[in-house]
Coordinates of C-alpha atoms in Angstrom, one line a residue:
M3 CA 30.5 9.3 -23.3
S4 CA 28.7 5.9 -24.3
K5 CA 30.1 3.5 -26.7
A6 CA 28.3 3.3 -29.9
I7 CA 25.9 0.4 -30.5
S8 CA 23.5 0.3 -33.5
P9 CA 19.8 0.3 -32.7
R10 CA 17.7 -2.8 -33.2
L11 CA 16.1 -3.2 -36.6
R12 CA 12.7 -3.3 -35.1
K13 CA 10.6 -1.0 -33.0
V14 CA 8.8 -3.3 -30.7
R15 CA 10.7 -4.3 -27.7
V16 CA 11.4 -7.9 -26.4
L17 CA 11.2 -8.6 -22.6
A18 CA 12.7 -11.9 -21.5
T19 CA 12.2 -13.5 -18.3
L20 CA 15.2 -14.9 -16.5
G21 CA 15.3 -18.2 -14.5
P22 CA 17.1 -21.4 -14.2
A23 CA 17.6 -21.7 -17.8
S24 CA 19.0 -18.3 -18.1
S25 CA 20.8 -17.4 -15.0
T26 CA 24.4 -17.3 -16.0
P27 CA 26.2 -14.2 -17.3
D28 CA 26.9 -15.9 -20.6
M29 CA 23.3 -16.9 -21.3
I30 CA 22.0 -13.4 -20.3
E31 CA 24.4 -11.9 -22.9
K32 CA 23.2 -14.6 -25.4
L33 CA 19.7 -13.4 -24.9
F34 CA 20.5 -9.8 -25.4
R35 CA 22.5 -10.6 -28.6
A36 CA 19.6 -12.7 -29.8
G37 CA 17.2 -9.8 -29.4
A38 CA 16.2 -9.2 -25.7
D39 CA 15.9 -5.6 -24.7
A40 CA 14.8 -5.8 -21.2
F41 CA 14.9 -8.6 -18.6
R42 CA 12.0 -9.7 -16.2
I43 CA 13.0 -11.1 -12.7
N44 CA 10.1 -13.0 -11.3
M45 CA 9.9 -12.4 -7.5
S46 CA 7.5 -15.3 -7.1
H47 CA 10.3 -17.9 -7.4
G48 CA 13.5 -18.2 -5.4
D49 CA 14.9 -16.0 -2.6
Q50 CA 16.1 -12.4 -2.9
A51 CA 19.7 -13.5 -2.6
S52 CA 19.2 -15.5 -5.8
K53 CA 18.4 -12.4 -7.7
I54 CA 21.5 -10.4 -6.9
P55 CA 23.8 -12.4 -9.4
L56 CA 21.2 -11.9 -12.1
I57 CA 21.1 -8.1 -11.6
D58 CA 24.9 -8.0 -11.4
A59 CA 25.2 -9.8 -14.6
I60 CA 22.8 -7.5 -16.5
R61 CA 24.6 -4.4 -15.1
A62 CA 28.1 -5.9 -16.0
M63 CA 26.8 -6.7 -19.5
E64 CA 25.6 -3.0 -19.7
R65 CA 29.1 -1.7 -19.0
R66 CA 30.7 -4.2 -21.3
I67 CA 28.4 -3.6 -24.3
G68 CA 27.8 0.1 -23.7
R69 CA 23.9 0.1 -24.0
P70 CA 21.6 0.8 -21.1
S71 CA 20.0 -2.4 -19.7
T72 CA 16.4 -2.6 -18.4
I73 CA 15.4 -4.6 -15.4
L74 CA 11.8 -5.4 -14.4
A75 CA 11.1 -6.8 -11.0
D76 CA 7.7 -8.6 -11.0
L77 CA 6.1 -8.7 -7.6
Q78 CA 4.1 -11.9 -6.7
G79 CA 1.0 -10.2 -5.4
P80 CA -1.7 -11.9 -3.2
K81 CA -1.8 -15.6 -4.0
L82 CA -5.0 -17.4 -3.1
R83 CA -4.8 -21.0 -2.1
V84 CA -7.0 -23.7 -0.5
G85 CA -5.6 -25.7 2.5
K86 CA -4.4 -29.2 2.6
F87 CA -6.3 -32.5 2.5
A88 CA -5.9 -35.6 4.8
G89 CA -4.7 -37.8 1.9
G90 CA -3.0 -35.0 -0.1
K91 CA -5.6 -35.1 -2.9
V92 CA -9.4 -35.6 -3.3
M93 CA -11.8 -36.0 -6.2
L94 CA -14.6 -33.5 -6.6
E95 CA -17.7 -34.9 -8.3
T96 CA -19.6 -32.7 -10.6
G97 CA -22.9 -31.7 -9.0
A98 CA -21.8 -32.5 -5.6
T99 CA -21.8 -29.9 -2.5
F100 CA -18.4 -28.7 -1.3
L101 CA -17.7 -26.5 1.6
L102 CA -14.9 -24.0 2.2
D103 CA -14.5 -23.0 5.8
R104 CA -12.0 -21.5 8.5
D105 CA -11.2 -24.8 10.0
A106 CA -7.5 -25.7 9.7
T107 CA -8.1 -29.4 10.0
P108 CA -7.1 -31.3 6.9
G109 CA -9.9 -31.5 4.3
D110 CA -11.6 -34.3 2.5
A111 CA -14.1 -34.7 -0.4
D112 CA -16.8 -32.6 1.4
R113 CA -14.7 -29.7 2.7
V114 CA -11.4 -27.8 3.0
E115 CA -9.9 -25.0 4.8
L116 CA -9.9 -21.5 2.9
P117 CA -7.3 -19.3 4.8
H118 CA -8.4 -16.1 3.4
R119 CA -10.8 -14.1 5.6
E120 CA -11.3 -11.4 2.8
I121 CA -13.0 -13.9 0.4
F122 CA -15.6 -14.8 3.2
E123 CA -16.3 -11.0 3.6
A124 CA -16.7 -10.3 -0.1
I125 CA -18.2 -13.4 -1.7
R126 CA -21.9 -13.7 -2.6
P127 CA -24.2 -16.5 -3.8
G128 CA -23.9 -17.0 -7.5
A129 CA -20.2 -16.1 -7.6
R130 CA -17.6 -18.5 -9.1
L131 CA -14.6 -20.0 -7.4
L132 CA -12.0 -21.3 -9.8
L133 CA -9.5 -23.9 -8.7
D134 CA -6.2 -25.0 -10.1
D135 CA -5.9 -22.5 -12.9
G136 CA -9.7 -22.9 -13.7
K137 CA -9.6 -26.6 -14.1
L138 CA -12.3 -26.9 -11.5
V139 CA -15.3 -24.5 -11.1
L140 CA -17.4 -24.0 -7.9
R141 CA -20.5 -22.0 -7.8
V142 CA -21.5 -20.4 -4.4
V143 CA -24.9 -21.4 -3.1
D144 CA -24.8 -19.8 0.4
N145 CA -22.3 -18.2 2.7
D146 CA -21.5 -16.5 6.1
D147 CA -18.6 -15.3 8.0
G148 CA -17.1 -18.7 8.6
R149 CA -18.2 -20.9 5.6
I150 CA -18.9 -20.8 1.9
E151 CA -21.2 -23.6 0.5
T152 CA -20.7 -24.3 -3.1
R153 CA -21.9 -26.7 -5.9
V154 CA -19.2 -28.3 -8.1
E155 CA -20.0 -27.2 -11.6
I156 CA -16.8 -28.7 -13.2
G157 CA -15.2 -31.5 -11.0
G158 CA -11.9 -33.2 -10.9
A159 CA -8.9 -33.9 -8.9
L160 CA -7.9 -31.2 -6.2
S161 CA -4.7 -31.5 -4.3
N162 CA -2.9 -29.5 -1.4
S163 CA -2.6 -25.8 -1.6
K164 CA -4.0 -25.3 -5.1
G165 CA -4.5 -21.8 -6.3
L166 CA -7.9 -20.1 -6.3
N167 CA -9.3 -17.4 -8.4
V168 CA -12.4 -15.3 -7.5
P169 CA -13.3 -13.5 -10.8
D170 CA -16.8 -12.2 -9.9
V171 CA -16.2 -10.0 -6.9
V172 CA -13.7 -7.2 -6.0
L173 CA -11.8 -8.5 -3.0
P174 CA -10.9 -6.2 -0.1
M175 CA -7.3 -7.2 -0.3
A176 CA -4.2 -4.9 -0.6
A177 CA -2.2 -5.5 -3.9
L178 CA 0.9 -5.6 -1.8
T179 CA 1.4 -8.4 0.5
E180 CA 4.1 -8.5 3.3
K181 CA 6.3 -10.5 0.9
D182 CA 5.7 -7.9 -1.9
R183 CA 6.8 -5.0 0.4
S184 CA 10.0 -6.8 1.3
D185 CA 10.7 -7.8 -2.3
L186 CA 9.9 -4.2 -3.4
A187 CA 12.4 -2.7 -0.8
F188 CA 15.0 -5.2 -2.1
A189 CA 14.3 -4.3 -5.7
L190 CA 14.7 -0.6 -5.1
D191 CA 17.9 -1.2 -3.2
Q192 CA 19.2 -3.1 -6.3
K193 CA 18.2 -0.2 -8.4
V194 CA 15.9 -2.0 -10.8
D195 CA 14.2 0.1 -13.4
W196 CA 10.5 -1.2 -13.3
I197 CA 8.4 -2.7 -10.6
A198 CA 5.4 -4.7 -11.9
L199 CA 2.4 -4.9 -9.5
S200 CA 0.3 -8.1 -9.8
F201 CA -3.4 -8.5 -9.5
V202 CA -4.3 -4.9 -9.6
Q203 CA -8.1 -4.5 -9.1
R204 CA -8.6 -0.7 -8.8
P205 CA -6.6 2.5 -9.2
D206 CA -6.2 2.6 -5.3
D207 CA -4.1 -0.5 -5.4
L208 CA -1.4 1.5 -7.1
A209 CA -1.2 4.2 -4.5
E210 CA 0.8 2.3 -1.9
A211 CA 3.4 1.1 -4.4
R212 CA 3.8 4.7 -5.6
R213 CA 4.3 5.9 -2.1
L214 CA 7.0 3.1 -1.4
I215 CA 8.7 3.7 -4.7
Q216 CA 9.0 7.4 -4.4
G217 CA 10.1 7.8 -8.0
R218 CA 13.1 5.3 -7.7
A219 CA 11.6 3.1 -10.4
A220 CA 8.7 3.1 -12.9
L221 CA 5.6 1.4 -11.9
L222 CA 3.8 -1.2 -14.2
A223 CA 0.3 -2.4 -13.7
K224 CA -0.4 -6.0 -14.6
I225 CA -4.0 -6.3 -15.9
E226 CA -5.0 -9.9 -14.9
K227 CA -8.4 -9.4 -13.0
P228 CA -11.8 -8.7 -14.6
S229 CA -12.4 -6.1 -12.0
A230 CA -9.4 -4.1 -13.4
I231 CA -11.1 -4.0 -16.8
D232 CA -14.1 -2.2 -15.4
R233 CA -11.8 0.6 -14.4
L234 CA -9.1 0.3 -16.9
E235 CA -8.6 3.9 -18.0
E236 CA -8.3 5.0 -14.4
I237 CA -5.7 2.4 -13.7
V238 CA -3.7 3.2 -16.8
E239 CA -3.6 6.9 -15.9
Q240 CA -2.2 6.0 -12.4
C241 CA 0.8 4.0 -13.7
D242 CA 3.8 4.5 -15.9
G243 CA 3.2 1.2 -18.0
V244 CA 0.9 -1.7 -18.4
M245 CA 1.0 -5.5 -19.0
V246 CA -1.6 -7.6 -20.6
A247 CA -1.1 -10.6 -18.2
R248 CA -3.0 -13.2 -20.2
G249 CA -2.4 -16.0 -17.8
D250 CA -4.7 -15.2 -14.9
L251 CA -6.9 -13.1 -17.2
G252 CA -7.5 -16.2 -19.2
V253 CA -8.3 -18.2 -16.1
E254 CA -10.9 -15.7 -14.7
L255 CA -12.5 -15.0 -18.0
P256 CA -13.7 -17.2 -20.8
P257 CA -10.8 -17.7 -23.2
E258 CA -12.7 -16.2 -26.2
Q259 CA -13.0 -12.9 -24.3
V260 CA -9.2 -12.4 -23.9
P261 CA -8.4 -11.4 -27.5
P262 CA -10.7 -8.5 -27.7
L263 CA -9.7 -7.4 -24.2
Q264 CA -6.0 -7.5 -25.2
K265 CA -6.8 -5.2 -28.0
R266 CA -8.7 -2.8 -25.8
I267 CA -6.0 -2.7 -23.1
V268 CA -3.4 -2.1 -25.9
E269 CA -5.6 0.6 -27.4
V270 CA -6.2 2.5 -24.1
S271 CA -2.6 2.3 -23.1
R272 CA -1.5 3.7 -26.3
R273 CA -4.0 6.4 -26.4
L274 CA -3.1 7.5 -22.9
G275 CA 0.7 7.2 -23.8
R276 CA 1.8 4.4 -21.5
P277 CA 4.1 1.6 -22.7
V278 CA 2.1 -1.7 -23.0
V279 CA 3.6 -5.2 -22.7
V280 CA 1.7 -8.3 -24.2
A281 CA 2.6 -11.4 -22.1
T282 CA 2.0 -15.0 -21.3
Q283 CA 2.3 -18.2 -23.5
M284 CA 3.3 -16.2 -26.6
L285 CA 5.7 -19.0 -27.8
E286 CA 4.7 -21.6 -25.1
S287 CA 5.6 -24.7 -27.2
M288 CA 9.3 -23.5 -27.3
I289 CA 9.6 -24.5 -23.6
T290 CA 10.1 -28.1 -25.0
A291 CA 10.4 -27.7 -28.7
P292 CA 13.0 -25.8 -30.8
S293 CA 10.3 -24.2 -32.9
P294 CA 7.0 -22.6 -32.2
T295 CA 3.5 -23.6 -33.7
R296 CA 2.1 -21.4 -36.5
A297 CA -0.5 -20.3 -34.2
E298 CA 1.9 -18.9 -31.7
V299 CA 3.8 -17.1 -34.4
S300 CA 0.4 -15.5 -35.4
D301 CA -0.1 -14.5 -31.9
V302 CA 3.1 -12.7 -31.6
A303 CA 2.5 -11.0 -35.0
T304 CA -0.9 -9.8 -33.8
A305 CA 0.7 -8.0 -30.9
V306 CA 3.2 -6.4 -33.0
Y307 CA 0.5 -5.3 -35.6
D308 CA -1.6 -3.9 -32.7
G309 CA 1.3 -1.7 -31.8
A310 CA 2.2 -3.1 -28.5
D311 CA 5.5 -1.5 -27.0
A312 CA 6.9 -4.8 -25.8
I313 CA 6.3 -8.5 -26.3
M314 CA 7.3 -10.9 -23.4
L315 CA 8.7 -14.5 -23.0
S316 CA 7.9 -16.2 -19.7
A317 CA 8.9 -19.9 -19.0
E318 CA 10.1 -20.0 -22.7
S319 CA 13.3 -18.1 -21.7
A320 CA 13.2 -18.8 -17.9
A321 CA 12.9 -22.4 -17.6
G322 CA 12.6 -23.9 -21.2
A323 CA 15.0 -26.0 -23.2
W324 CA 15.4 -23.4 -25.7
P325 CA 15.9 -19.9 -24.2
E326 CA 18.2 -18.3 -26.8
E327 CA 16.2 -19.8 -29.7
S328 CA 12.9 -18.4 -28.2
V329 CA 14.3 -14.9 -28.1
A330 CA 15.7 -15.3 -31.6
M331 CA 12.4 -16.5 -32.8
M332 CA 10.4 -13.6 -31.1
N333 CA 13.0 -11.2 -32.7
A334 CA 12.6 -12.8 -36.2
I335 CA 8.8 -12.7 -36.1
A336 CA 8.8 -8.9 -35.0
E337 CA 11.3 -8.0 -37.7
A338 CA 9.3 -9.7 -40.4
V339 CA 6.0 -8.0 -39.3
E340 CA 7.6 -4.6 -39.3
R341 CA 9.0 -5.2 -42.8
D342 CA 5.4 -5.7 -44.0
P343 CA 4.3 -2.5 -45.7
M344 CA 0.9 -2.8 -44.1
H345 CA 2.5 -2.6 -40.7
A346 CA 2.7 1.2 -40.6
E347 CA -0.9 1.5 -41.4
R348 CA -2.1 -1.1 -38.9
V349 CA -0.2 0.4 -35.9
H350 CA -2.1 3.6 -36.6
F351 CA -5.5 1.9 -36.2
T352 CA -5.3 3.4 -32.8
I353 CA -6.1 7.1 -33.0
T354 CA -3.7 8.9 -30.5
R355 CA -5.1 12.6 -30.5
P356 CA -2.7 15.0 -29.1
D357 CA -3.3 16.7 -25.7
P358 CA -3.5 20.5 -25.9
T359 CA 0.2 20.9 -25.0
T360 CA 3.2 22.2 -26.9
A361 CA 5.1 18.9 -26.3
D362 CA 2.1 16.8 -27.9
A363 CA 1.7 19.3 -30.8
L364 CA 5.5 19.0 -31.5
S365 CA 5.5 15.3 -31.3
E366 CA 2.6 14.9 -33.7
A367 CA 4.4 17.3 -36.0
A368 CA 7.7 15.5 -35.8
K369 CA 6.0 12.3 -36.8
N370 CA 4.3 14.0 -39.8
I371 CA 7.4 16.0 -40.9
A372 CA 9.7 12.8 -40.9
Q373 CA 7.2 11.2 -43.3
T374 CA 6.9 14.4 -45.5
V375 CA 10.6 15.1 -45.8
S376 CA 11.8 11.4 -45.5
A377 CA 13.8 12.1 -42.5
A378 CA 16.2 9.4 -41.3
A379 CA 15.4 9.7 -37.5
I380 CA 13.9 11.6 -34.8
I381 CA 16.4 12.6 -32.0
C382 CA 15.2 14.0 -28.7
F383 CA 17.0 15.4 -25.7
T384 CA 15.1 14.4 -22.5
T385 CA 15.8 14.3 -18.7
S386 CA 12.6 12.6 -17.4
G387 CA 12.0 10.6 -20.6
S388 CA 8.5 12.3 -21.1
T389 CA 9.5 13.7 -24.5
A390 CA 10.4 10.2 -25.8
R391 CA 7.2 8.8 -24.5
R392 CA 5.2 11.4 -26.4
I393 CA 7.0 10.8 -29.5
A394 CA 6.7 7.0 -29.2
R395 CA 3.0 7.3 -28.7
E396 CA 2.7 8.7 -32.2
R397 CA 4.4 5.6 -33.7
P398 CA 6.7 7.4 -36.2
S399 CA 8.0 5.5 -39.3
V400 CA 11.6 6.4 -38.4
P401 CA 13.9 5.5 -35.6
L402 CA 13.8 7.4 -32.3
L403 CA 17.2 8.2 -30.8
V404 CA 16.8 9.4 -27.2
L405 CA 19.7 11.3 -25.6
T406 CA 19.5 11.7 -21.9
P407 CA 22.0 12.8 -19.0
R408 CA 20.4 10.4 -16.6
M409 CA 21.0 6.8 -16.6
D410 CA 17.9 5.8 -14.7
T411 CA 15.9 7.6 -17.6
A412 CA 17.8 5.7 -20.3
R413 CA 17.2 2.3 -18.7
R414 CA 13.6 2.7 -18.1
L415 CA 13.1 3.5 -21.9
G416 CA 14.0 -0.1 -22.7
L417 CA 10.2 -0.9 -22.7
L418 CA 9.3 2.0 -25.0
W419 CA 8.5 1.4 -28.7
G420 CA 11.2 2.4 -31.1
A421 CA 13.5 4.1 -28.6
H422 CA 17.2 3.6 -28.7
A423 CA 18.4 5.3 -25.5
V424 CA 21.8 6.7 -25.0
H425 CA 23.2 8.0 -21.7
T426 CA 25.2 11.1 -22.5
R427 CA 26.3 14.5 -21.2
D428 CA 23.7 17.2 -21.4
V429 CA 24.0 20.2 -23.6
D430 CA 24.0 23.9 -22.7
S431 CA 23.0 25.7 -25.8
F432 CA 21.0 25.4 -29.1
E433 CA 24.1 25.2 -31.2
E434 CA 25.6 22.5 -28.9
M435 CA 22.3 20.6 -29.3
V436 CA 22.3 20.5 -33.1
A437 CA 26.0 19.5 -33.2
K438 CA 25.5 16.8 -30.7
A439 CA 22.4 15.4 -32.4
K440 CA 24.2 15.2 -35.7
R441 CA 27.2 13.4 -34.2
M442 CA 25.1 11.0 -32.3
A443 CA 23.1 10.2 -35.5
L444 CA 26.3 9.2 -37.3
R445 CA 27.9 7.5 -34.4
H446 CA 24.8 5.2 -33.7
K447 CA 24.4 4.6 -37.4
I448 CA 20.8 5.9 -37.7
A449 CA 21.7 8.4 -40.4
K450 CA 24.5 9.1 -43.0
A451 CA 25.8 12.1 -45.0
G452 CA 22.9 14.0 -46.8
D453 CA 20.2 12.5 -44.5
R454 CA 17.8 14.9 -42.7
V455 CA 17.1 14.3 -39.0
I456 CA 14.5 16.0 -36.6
V457 CA 15.8 17.4 -33.4
M458 CA 13.5 17.9 -30.4
A459 CA 14.3 19.4 -26.9
G460 CA 13.3 21.7 -24.3
V461 CA 14.8 25.2 -23.8
P462 CA 16.0 26.1 -21.1
F463 CA 18.0 22.8 -21.2
G464 CA 17.7 20.3 -18.3
T465 CA 14.2 21.5 -17.4
P466 CA 11.9 18.5 -17.3
G467 CA 8.6 18.9 -19.2
S468 CA 9.7 21.9 -21.2
T469 CA 9.8 20.4 -24.8
N470 CA 9.3 23.5 -27.1
V471 CA 11.8 23.2 -29.9
L472 CA 11.6 21.2 -33.1
H473 CA 14.4 21.6 -35.6
V474 CA 15.2 19.9 -39.0
V475 CA 18.8 19.5 -39.9
R476 CA 20.9 17.9 -42.6
I477 CA 23.8 15.6 -41.9
I478 CA 27.0 16.7 -43.6
G479 CA 29.1 13.6 -42.8
D480 CA 32.2 15.1 -41.3
E481 CA 30.6 15.9 -37.9
L482 CA 32.7 13.2 -36.2
K483 CA 36.0 14.6 -37.3
G484 CA 38.0 15.6 -34.1
Y485 CA 35.7 13.5 -31.9
S486 CA 37.3 10.2 -30.8
S487 CA 34.6 9.1 -28.4

């Protein structure tokens, strides 16, 4: 039986990235106590061996604290870069001609190697090439199999191996590189809970990852390419969760297009019942400062008002000077927003019509009944987590206590809005279900004597996808008598 730990006071989850500033067991626990519900491990930096102590520290904390811990391994994806220059750096003048070719000879102010055959195959005149996070912009004038002639639209300094973005075409590249496949195998061996796939362009990109994962982790699609927006609903349907990755999305698109796209991605994800994470630069100034700008606070608040399942810290918690304070600030903003009487109305701006299934009908009913009878909580029994996801999709006004006999399910729910997951033994009968729900409500302090709670489950018990019971019960207050654990 799990130890009892009270649920968070807020429903939105906080995902904190680990890195040099947060790599010790002590700091990881500080981040959890400051408000982190899940931890992101970025496979782009460091080797695989350096990730093992992070994972071990998180799981050790899980055992010590008695709450399932959630680990997301973020794969690097295909990184596009230009080659090297004879002097290490050149200056590209606006209006000049610049050539990208297949020649490995160090470049100069007129040309440089582009070691990516796929770009030569897909690029067309008129397309843009963005260099160094969009600081330099090239426009394609002409191309063939071995050269791309461009005009420099925005010039500047360009140095060795700088990143390249190609926003205007779908590149014939697999979403998983050889490094990603190795990192994925490693992450699965380490039993992480979520795998994040970078630079998803189309639904097919998710197929190989699904085949390799084989149900051993949940799959999250990072939306950071304009081409992904064109097939957004198909991509969301093919994954278990979504990330609004505003870093590269903001490079490949004009910055003014990112806020409406963020809202659209959140809306589609919520409508289709997939957890959605809003990420990148949320409290960017806290990398070096102990407090955020007011604009950053407003940005975090907007994501909470939109009903995102989780909000993420990147360099703020991974490499910044104030990792614990960054998590505490995000936690404080989220709690303040959710105390706003208008929050409940705003998170229901997205209309989530139920699918024609018993589980969806009961989930919508549970939300409405909780409001009508002023229930203290909704408690669901689930094996796969699907019942919890369906309930969370409705954004109920009360806490959601999820009881599951599977630890992997409990851990994956760390990115789900409002869910407080508990790993516990399964039940065998209706009477046992009701009794256990009441005990857990008291033990985890989500209800007290006299409160009503709503219980949802599937009969026969232990059968995934069979949710067919909704029961309203009243807590007497003496249900824990005779139960020491």
